[in-house]
PDB file of C-alpha atoms in Angstrom:
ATOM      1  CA  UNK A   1     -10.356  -0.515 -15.525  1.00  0.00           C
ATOM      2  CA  UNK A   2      -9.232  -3.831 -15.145  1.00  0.00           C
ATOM      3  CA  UNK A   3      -7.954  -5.098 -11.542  1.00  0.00           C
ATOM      4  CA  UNK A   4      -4.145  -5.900 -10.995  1.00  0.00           C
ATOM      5  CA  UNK A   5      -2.791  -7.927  -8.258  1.00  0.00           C
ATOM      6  CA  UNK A   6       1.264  -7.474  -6.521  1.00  0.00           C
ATOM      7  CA  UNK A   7       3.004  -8.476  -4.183  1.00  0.00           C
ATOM      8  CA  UNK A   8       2.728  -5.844  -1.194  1.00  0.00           C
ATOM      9  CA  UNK A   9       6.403  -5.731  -0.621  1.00  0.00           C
ATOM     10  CA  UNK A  10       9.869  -7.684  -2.289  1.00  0.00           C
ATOM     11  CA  UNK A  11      13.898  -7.005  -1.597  1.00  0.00           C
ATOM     12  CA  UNK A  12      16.522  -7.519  -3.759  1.00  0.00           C
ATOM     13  CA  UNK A  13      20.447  -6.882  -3.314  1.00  0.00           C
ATOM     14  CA  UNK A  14      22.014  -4.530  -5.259  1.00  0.00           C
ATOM     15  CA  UNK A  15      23.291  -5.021  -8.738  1.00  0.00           C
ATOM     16  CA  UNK A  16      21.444  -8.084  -9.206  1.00  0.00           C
ATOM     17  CA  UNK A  17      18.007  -8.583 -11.533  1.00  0.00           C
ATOM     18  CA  UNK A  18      14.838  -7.800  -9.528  1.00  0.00           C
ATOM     19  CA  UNK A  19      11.748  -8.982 -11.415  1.00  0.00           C
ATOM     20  CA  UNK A  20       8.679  -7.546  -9.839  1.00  0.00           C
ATOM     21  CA  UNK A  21       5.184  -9.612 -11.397  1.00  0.00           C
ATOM     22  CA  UNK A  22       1.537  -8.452 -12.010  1.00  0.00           C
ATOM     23  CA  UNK A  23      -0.943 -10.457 -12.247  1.00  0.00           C
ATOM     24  CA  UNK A  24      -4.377  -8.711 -14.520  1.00  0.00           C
ATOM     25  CA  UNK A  25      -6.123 -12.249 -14.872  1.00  0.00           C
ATOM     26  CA  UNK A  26      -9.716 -10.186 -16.124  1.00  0.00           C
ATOM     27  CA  UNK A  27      -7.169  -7.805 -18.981  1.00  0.00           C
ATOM     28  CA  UNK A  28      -9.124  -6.450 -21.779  1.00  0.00           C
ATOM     29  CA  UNK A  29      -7.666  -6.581 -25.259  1.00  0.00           C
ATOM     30  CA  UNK A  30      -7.544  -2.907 -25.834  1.00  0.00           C
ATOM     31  CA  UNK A  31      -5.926  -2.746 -22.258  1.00  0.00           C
ATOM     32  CA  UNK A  32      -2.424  -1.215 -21.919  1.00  0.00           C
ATOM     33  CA  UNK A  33      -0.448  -2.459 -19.554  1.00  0.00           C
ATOM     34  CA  UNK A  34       1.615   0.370 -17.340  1.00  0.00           C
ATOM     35  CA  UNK A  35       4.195   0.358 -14.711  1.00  0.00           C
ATOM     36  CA  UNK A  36       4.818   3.549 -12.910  1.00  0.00           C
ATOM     37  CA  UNK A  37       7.071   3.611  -9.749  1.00  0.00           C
ATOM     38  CA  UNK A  38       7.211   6.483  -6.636  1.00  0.00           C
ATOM     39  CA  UNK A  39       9.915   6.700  -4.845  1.00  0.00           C
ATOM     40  CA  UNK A  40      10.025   8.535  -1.256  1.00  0.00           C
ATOM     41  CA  UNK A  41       8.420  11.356  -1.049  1.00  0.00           C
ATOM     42  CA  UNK A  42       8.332  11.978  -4.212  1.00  0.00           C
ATOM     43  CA  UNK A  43       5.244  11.707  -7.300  1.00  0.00           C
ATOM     44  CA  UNK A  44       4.661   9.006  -9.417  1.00  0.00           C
ATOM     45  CA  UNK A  45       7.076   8.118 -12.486  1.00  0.00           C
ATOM     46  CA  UNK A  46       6.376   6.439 -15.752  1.00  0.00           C
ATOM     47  CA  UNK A  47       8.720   3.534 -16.100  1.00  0.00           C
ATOM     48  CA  UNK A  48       7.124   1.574 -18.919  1.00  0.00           C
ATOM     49  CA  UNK A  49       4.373   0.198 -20.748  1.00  0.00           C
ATOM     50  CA  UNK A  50       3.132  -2.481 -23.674  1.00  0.00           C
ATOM     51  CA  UNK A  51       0.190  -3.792 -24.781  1.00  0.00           C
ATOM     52  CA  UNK A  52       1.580  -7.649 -26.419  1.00  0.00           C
ATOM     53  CA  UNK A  53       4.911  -7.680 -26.931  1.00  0.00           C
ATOM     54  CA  UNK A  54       7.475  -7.551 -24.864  1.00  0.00           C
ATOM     55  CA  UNK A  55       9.313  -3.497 -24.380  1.00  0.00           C
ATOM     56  CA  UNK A  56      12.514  -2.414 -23.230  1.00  0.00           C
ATOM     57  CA  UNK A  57      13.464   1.009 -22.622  1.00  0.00           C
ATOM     58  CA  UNK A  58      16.500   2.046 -20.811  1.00  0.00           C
ATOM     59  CA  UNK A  59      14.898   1.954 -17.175  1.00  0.00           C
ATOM     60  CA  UNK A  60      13.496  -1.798 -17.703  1.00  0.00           C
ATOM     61  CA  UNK A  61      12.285  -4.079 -19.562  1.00  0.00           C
ATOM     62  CA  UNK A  62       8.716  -5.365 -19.511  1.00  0.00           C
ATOM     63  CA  UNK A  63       7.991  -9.061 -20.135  1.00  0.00           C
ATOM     64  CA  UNK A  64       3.972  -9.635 -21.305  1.00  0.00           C
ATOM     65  CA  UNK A  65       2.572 -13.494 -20.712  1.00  0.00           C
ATOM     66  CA  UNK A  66       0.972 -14.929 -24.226  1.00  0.00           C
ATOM     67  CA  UNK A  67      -2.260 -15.008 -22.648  1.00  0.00           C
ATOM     68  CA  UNK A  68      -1.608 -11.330 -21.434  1.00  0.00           C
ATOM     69  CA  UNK A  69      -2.841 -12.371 -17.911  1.00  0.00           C
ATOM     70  CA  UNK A  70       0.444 -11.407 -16.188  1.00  0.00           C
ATOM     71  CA  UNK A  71       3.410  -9.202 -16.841  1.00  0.00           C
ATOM     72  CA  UNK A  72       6.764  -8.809 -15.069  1.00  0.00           C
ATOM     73  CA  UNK A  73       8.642  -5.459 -14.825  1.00  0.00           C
ATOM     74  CA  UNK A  74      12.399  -6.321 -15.263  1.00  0.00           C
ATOM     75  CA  UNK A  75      15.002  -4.165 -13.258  1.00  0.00           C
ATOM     76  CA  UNK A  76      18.475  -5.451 -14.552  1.00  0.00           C
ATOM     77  CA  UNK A  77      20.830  -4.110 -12.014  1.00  0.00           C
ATOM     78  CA  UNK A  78      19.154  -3.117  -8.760  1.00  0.00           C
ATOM     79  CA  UNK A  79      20.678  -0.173  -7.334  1.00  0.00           C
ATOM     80  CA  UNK A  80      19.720   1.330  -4.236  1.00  0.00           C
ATOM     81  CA  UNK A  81      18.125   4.267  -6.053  1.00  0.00           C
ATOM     82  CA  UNK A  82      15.725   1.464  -7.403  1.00  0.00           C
ATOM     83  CA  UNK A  83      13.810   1.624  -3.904  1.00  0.00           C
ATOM     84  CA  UNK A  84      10.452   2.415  -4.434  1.00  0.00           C
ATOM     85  CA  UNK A  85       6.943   1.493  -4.526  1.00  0.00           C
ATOM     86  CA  UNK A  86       5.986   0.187  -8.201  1.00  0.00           C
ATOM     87  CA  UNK A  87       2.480   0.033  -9.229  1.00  0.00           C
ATOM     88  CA  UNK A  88       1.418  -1.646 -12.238  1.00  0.00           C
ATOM     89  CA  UNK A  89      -1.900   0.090 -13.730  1.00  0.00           C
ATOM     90  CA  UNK A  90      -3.599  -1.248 -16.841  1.00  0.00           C
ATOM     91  CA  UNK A  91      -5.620   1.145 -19.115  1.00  0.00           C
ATOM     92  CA  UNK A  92      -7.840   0.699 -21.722  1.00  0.00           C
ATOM     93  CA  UNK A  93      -7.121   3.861 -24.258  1.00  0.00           C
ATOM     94  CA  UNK A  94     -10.834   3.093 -26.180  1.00  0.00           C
ATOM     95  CA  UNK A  95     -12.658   3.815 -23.136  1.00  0.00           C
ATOM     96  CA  UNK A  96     -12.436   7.745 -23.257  1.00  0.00           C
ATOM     97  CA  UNK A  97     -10.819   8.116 -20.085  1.00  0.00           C
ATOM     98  CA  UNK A  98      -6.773   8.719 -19.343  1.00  0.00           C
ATOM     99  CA  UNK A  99      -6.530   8.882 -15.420  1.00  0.00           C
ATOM    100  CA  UNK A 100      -4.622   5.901 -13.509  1.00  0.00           C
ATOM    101  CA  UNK A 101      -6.144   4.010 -11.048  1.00  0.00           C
ATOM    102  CA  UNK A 102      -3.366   3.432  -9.043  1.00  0.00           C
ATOM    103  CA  UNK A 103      -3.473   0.430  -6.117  1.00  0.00           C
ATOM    104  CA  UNK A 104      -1.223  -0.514  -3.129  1.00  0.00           C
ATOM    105  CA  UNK A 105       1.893  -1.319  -5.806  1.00  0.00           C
ATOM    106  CA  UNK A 106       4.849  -3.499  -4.512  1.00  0.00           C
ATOM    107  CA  UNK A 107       7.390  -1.842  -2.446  1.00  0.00           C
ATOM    108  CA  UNK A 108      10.666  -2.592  -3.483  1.00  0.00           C
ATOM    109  CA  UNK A 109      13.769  -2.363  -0.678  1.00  0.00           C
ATOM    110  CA  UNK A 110      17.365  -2.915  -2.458  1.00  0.00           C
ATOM    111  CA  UNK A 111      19.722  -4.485  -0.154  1.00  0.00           C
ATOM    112  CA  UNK A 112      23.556  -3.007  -0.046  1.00  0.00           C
TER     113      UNK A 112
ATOM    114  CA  UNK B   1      14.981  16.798 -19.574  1.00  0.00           C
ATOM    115  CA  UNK B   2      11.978  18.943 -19.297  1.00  0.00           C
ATOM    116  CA  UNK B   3       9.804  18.366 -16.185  1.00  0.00           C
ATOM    117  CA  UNK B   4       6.681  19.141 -14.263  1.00  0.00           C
ATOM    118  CA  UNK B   5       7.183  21.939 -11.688  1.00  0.00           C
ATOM    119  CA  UNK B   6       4.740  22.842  -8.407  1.00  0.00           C
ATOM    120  CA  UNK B   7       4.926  25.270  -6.111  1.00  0.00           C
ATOM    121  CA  UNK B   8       4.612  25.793  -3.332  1.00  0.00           C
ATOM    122  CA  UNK B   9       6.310  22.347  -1.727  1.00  0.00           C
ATOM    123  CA  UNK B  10       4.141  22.911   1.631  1.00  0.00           C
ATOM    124  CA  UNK B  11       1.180  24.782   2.139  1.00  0.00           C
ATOM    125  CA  UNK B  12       0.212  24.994   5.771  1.00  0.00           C
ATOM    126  CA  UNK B  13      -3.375  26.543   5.865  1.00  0.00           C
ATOM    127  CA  UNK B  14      -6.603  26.854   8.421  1.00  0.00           C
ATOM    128  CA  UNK B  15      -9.471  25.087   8.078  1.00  0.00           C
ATOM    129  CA  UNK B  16     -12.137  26.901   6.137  1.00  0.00           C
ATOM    130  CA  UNK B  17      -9.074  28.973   4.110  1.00  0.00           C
ATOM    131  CA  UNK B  18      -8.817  28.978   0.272  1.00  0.00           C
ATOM    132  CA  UNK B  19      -5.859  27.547  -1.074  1.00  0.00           C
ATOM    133  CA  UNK B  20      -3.968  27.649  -4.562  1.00  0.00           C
ATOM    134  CA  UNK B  21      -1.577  24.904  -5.974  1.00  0.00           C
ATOM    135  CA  UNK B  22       0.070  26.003  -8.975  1.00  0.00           C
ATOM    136  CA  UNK B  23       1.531  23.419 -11.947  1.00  0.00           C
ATOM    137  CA  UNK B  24       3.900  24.744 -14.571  1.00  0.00           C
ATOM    138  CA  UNK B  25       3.245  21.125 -17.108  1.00  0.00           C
ATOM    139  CA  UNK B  26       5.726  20.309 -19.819  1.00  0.00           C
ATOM    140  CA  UNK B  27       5.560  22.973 -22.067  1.00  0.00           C
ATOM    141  CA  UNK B  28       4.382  20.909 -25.029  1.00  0.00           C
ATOM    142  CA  UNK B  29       2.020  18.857 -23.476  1.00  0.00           C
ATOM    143  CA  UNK B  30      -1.899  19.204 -24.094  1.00  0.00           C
ATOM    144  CA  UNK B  31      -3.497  16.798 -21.368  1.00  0.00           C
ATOM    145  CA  UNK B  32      -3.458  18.226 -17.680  1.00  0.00           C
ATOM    146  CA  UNK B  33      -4.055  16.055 -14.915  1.00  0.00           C
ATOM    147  CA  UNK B  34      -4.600  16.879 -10.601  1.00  0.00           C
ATOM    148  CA  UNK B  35      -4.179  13.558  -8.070  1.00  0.00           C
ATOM    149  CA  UNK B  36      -3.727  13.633  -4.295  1.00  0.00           C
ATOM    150  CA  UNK B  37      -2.148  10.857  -2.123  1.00  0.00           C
ATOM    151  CA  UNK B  38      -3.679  11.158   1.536  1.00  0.00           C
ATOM    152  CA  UNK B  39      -0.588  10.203   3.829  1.00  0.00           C
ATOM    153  CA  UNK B  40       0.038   6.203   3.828  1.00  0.00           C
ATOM    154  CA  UNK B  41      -2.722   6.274   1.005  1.00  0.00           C
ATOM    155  CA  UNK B  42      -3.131   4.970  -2.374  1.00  0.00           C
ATOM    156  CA  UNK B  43      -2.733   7.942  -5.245  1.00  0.00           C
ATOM    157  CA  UNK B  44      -5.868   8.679  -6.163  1.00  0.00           C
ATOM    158  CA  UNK B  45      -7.227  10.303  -9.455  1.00  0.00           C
ATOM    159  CA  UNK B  46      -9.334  14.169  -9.204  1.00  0.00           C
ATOM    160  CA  UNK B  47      -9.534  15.768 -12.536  1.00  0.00           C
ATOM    161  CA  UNK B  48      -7.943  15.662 -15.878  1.00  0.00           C
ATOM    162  CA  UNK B  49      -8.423  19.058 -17.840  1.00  0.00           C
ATOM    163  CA  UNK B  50      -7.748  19.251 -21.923  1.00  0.00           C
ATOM    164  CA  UNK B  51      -8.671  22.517 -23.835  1.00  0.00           C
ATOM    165  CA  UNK B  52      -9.576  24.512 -21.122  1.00  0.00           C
ATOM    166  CA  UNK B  53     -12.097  22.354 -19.767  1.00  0.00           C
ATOM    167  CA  UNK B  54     -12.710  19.423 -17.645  1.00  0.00           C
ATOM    168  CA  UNK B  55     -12.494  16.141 -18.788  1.00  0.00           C
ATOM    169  CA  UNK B  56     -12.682  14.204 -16.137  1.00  0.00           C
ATOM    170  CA  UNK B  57     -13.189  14.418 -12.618  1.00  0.00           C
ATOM    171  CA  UNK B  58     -13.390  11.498  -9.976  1.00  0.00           C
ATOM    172  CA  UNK B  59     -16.435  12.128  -6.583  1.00  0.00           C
ATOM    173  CA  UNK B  60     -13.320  13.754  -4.645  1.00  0.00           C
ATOM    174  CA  UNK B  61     -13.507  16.502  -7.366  1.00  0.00           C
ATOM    175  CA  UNK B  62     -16.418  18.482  -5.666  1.00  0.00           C
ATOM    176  CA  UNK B  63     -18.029  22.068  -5.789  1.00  0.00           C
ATOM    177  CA  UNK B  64     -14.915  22.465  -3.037  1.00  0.00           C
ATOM    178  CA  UNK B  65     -12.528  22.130  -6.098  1.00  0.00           C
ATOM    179  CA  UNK B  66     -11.503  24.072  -8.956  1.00  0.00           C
ATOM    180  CA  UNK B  67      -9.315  24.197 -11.729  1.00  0.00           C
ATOM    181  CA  UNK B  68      -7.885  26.566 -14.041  1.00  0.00           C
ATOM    182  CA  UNK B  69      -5.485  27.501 -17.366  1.00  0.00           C
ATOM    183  CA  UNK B  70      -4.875  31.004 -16.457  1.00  0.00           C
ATOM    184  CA  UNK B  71      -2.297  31.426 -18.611  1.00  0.00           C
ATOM    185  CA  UNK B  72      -0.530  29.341 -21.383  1.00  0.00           C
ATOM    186  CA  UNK B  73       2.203  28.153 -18.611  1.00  0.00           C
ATOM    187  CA  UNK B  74       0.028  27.182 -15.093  1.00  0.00           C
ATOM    188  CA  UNK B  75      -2.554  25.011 -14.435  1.00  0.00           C
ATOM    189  CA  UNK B  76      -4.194  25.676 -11.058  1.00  0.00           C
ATOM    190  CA  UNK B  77      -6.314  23.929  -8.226  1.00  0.00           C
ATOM    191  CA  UNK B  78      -8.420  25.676  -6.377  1.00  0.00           C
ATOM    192  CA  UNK B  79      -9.861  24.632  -2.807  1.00  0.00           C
ATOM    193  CA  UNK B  80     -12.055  26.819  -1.626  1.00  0.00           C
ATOM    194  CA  UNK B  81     -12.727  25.999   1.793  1.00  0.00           C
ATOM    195  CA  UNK B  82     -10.380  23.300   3.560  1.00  0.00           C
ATOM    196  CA  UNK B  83     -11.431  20.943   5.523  1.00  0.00           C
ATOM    197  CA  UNK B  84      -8.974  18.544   7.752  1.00  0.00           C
ATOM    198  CA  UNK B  85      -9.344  15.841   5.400  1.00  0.00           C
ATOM    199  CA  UNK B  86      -8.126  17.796   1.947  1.00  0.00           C
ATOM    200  CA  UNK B  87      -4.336  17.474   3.855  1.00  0.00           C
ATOM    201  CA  UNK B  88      -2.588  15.427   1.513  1.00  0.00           C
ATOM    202  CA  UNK B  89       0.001  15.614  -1.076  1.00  0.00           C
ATOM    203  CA  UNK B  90      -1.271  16.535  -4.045  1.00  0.00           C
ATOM    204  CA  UNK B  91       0.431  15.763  -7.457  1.00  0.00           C
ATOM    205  CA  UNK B  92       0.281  17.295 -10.874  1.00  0.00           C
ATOM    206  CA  UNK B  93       0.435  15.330 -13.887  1.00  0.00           C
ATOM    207  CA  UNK B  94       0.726  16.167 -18.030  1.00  0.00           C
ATOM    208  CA  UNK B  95       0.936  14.339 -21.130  1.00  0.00           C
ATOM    209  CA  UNK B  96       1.572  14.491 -24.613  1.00  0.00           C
ATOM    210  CA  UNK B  97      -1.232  14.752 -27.476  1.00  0.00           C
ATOM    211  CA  UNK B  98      -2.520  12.279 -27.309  1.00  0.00           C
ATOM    212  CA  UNK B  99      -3.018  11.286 -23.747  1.00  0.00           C
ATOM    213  CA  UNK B 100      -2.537   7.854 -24.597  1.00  0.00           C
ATOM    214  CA  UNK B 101       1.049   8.800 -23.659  1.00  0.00           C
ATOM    215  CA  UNK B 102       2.592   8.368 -20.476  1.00  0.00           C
ATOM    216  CA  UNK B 103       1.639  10.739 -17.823  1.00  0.00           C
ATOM    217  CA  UNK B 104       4.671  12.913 -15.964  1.00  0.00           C
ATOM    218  CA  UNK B 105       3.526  13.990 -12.677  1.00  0.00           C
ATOM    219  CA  UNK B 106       5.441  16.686 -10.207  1.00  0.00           C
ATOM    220  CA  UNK B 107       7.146  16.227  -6.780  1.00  0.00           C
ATOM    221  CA  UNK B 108       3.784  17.108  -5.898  1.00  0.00           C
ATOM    222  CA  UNK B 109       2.598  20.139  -3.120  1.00  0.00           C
ATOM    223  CA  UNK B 110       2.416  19.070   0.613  1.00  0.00           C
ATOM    224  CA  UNK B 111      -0.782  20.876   1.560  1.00  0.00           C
ATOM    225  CA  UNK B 112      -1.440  20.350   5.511  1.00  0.00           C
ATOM    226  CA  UNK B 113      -4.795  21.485   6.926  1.00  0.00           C
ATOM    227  CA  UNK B 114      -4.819  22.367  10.841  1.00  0.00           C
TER     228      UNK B 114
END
């Protein structure tokens, strides 16, 4: 799988927009790219994914560069429950195998 | 909203003791999936199981390590002897046919070695 790079650690304040970015500079084209966050002490959990376009779901939105070599997760209203570590994984589908490879992720402190 | 269950939360166990770590997936879902997260540790992949078989299984999955359907509700792990190092939290994972899907993973077992 593909390598992704994050920053190790961001804050936001509450109720305002937190975009977290990944950069995935050697993506495939049959690579998917997924966002899962963990918050403490407890397991991963899917937030979104896309391959191309641009998704929105009603945790986040996920913005995909033309050139697919970055993506930003979108968070529109921070909220303290938002405080997690988010790890963005990319997968290639084709390849036969469905595990995550999951890295260091960003961790994300919201600010009252 | 239907959700992956695991029991027990903590295991506390003695080195060179079997242990059991029971997963009740999503009842629909096909793919099953074991990870563990070593304390201050990235998550880290074991074994995915479809059709009562392994699919998948990463160099941490050894001869140590077992899995099992025993039923049509629990998926299983299986260590058979524990070393220090197997204390971890240890997370199980489903997914829909097919596993292209997103993965939903439990609050994940607390199993402590001493």
């Amino acid at each position: 799988d593909a390598k992704t790079t994050q920053p190790n650690s961001m804050e936001s304040n509450e109720e305002e927009p937190v975009h977290l970015p990944c950069n995935h500079s050697t993506i495939s084209g049959t690579d998917y790219i997924h966002w899962y966050r963990q918050l403490p002490s407890q397991g991963p959990e899917y937030v979104i994914h896309g391959l191309t376009s641009n998704v929105n779901n009603r945790m986040a939105s996920l913005a995909i560069a033309e050139d697919r070599k970055s993506s930003t997760l979108i968070l529109h209203r921070a909220t303290l429950r938002d405080a997690a570590v988010y790890y963005c994984i990319l997968r290639d589908v084709t390849s036969g195998t469905y595990k995550y490879i999951f890295g260091t992720g960003t961790r994300l402190k919201v600010l009252a | 909203e239907p959700e992956v269950t695991q029991t027990p939360s903590h295991q506390v166990t003695q080195m060179g003791q079997e242990v059991i770590l029971r997963c009740v997936p999503i009842s629909n879902h096909l793919y099953f999936y074991w990870y563990r997260q070593i304390l201050g540790q990235k998550v880290e992949f074991l074994v995915s199981f479809y059709n009562n078989e392994i699919s998948e299984k990463s160099e941490i999955f050894d001869d140590q390590f077992s899995v099992e359907r025993p039923d049509g509700s629990n998926f299983t792990l299986k260590i058979r002897s524990t070393k220090l190092e197997d204390s971890a939290m240890y997370f199980c994972a489903s997914s829909r046919d097919p596993p292209s899907y997103e993965q939903y993973f439990g609050p994940g077992t607390r199993l402590t070695v001493t």
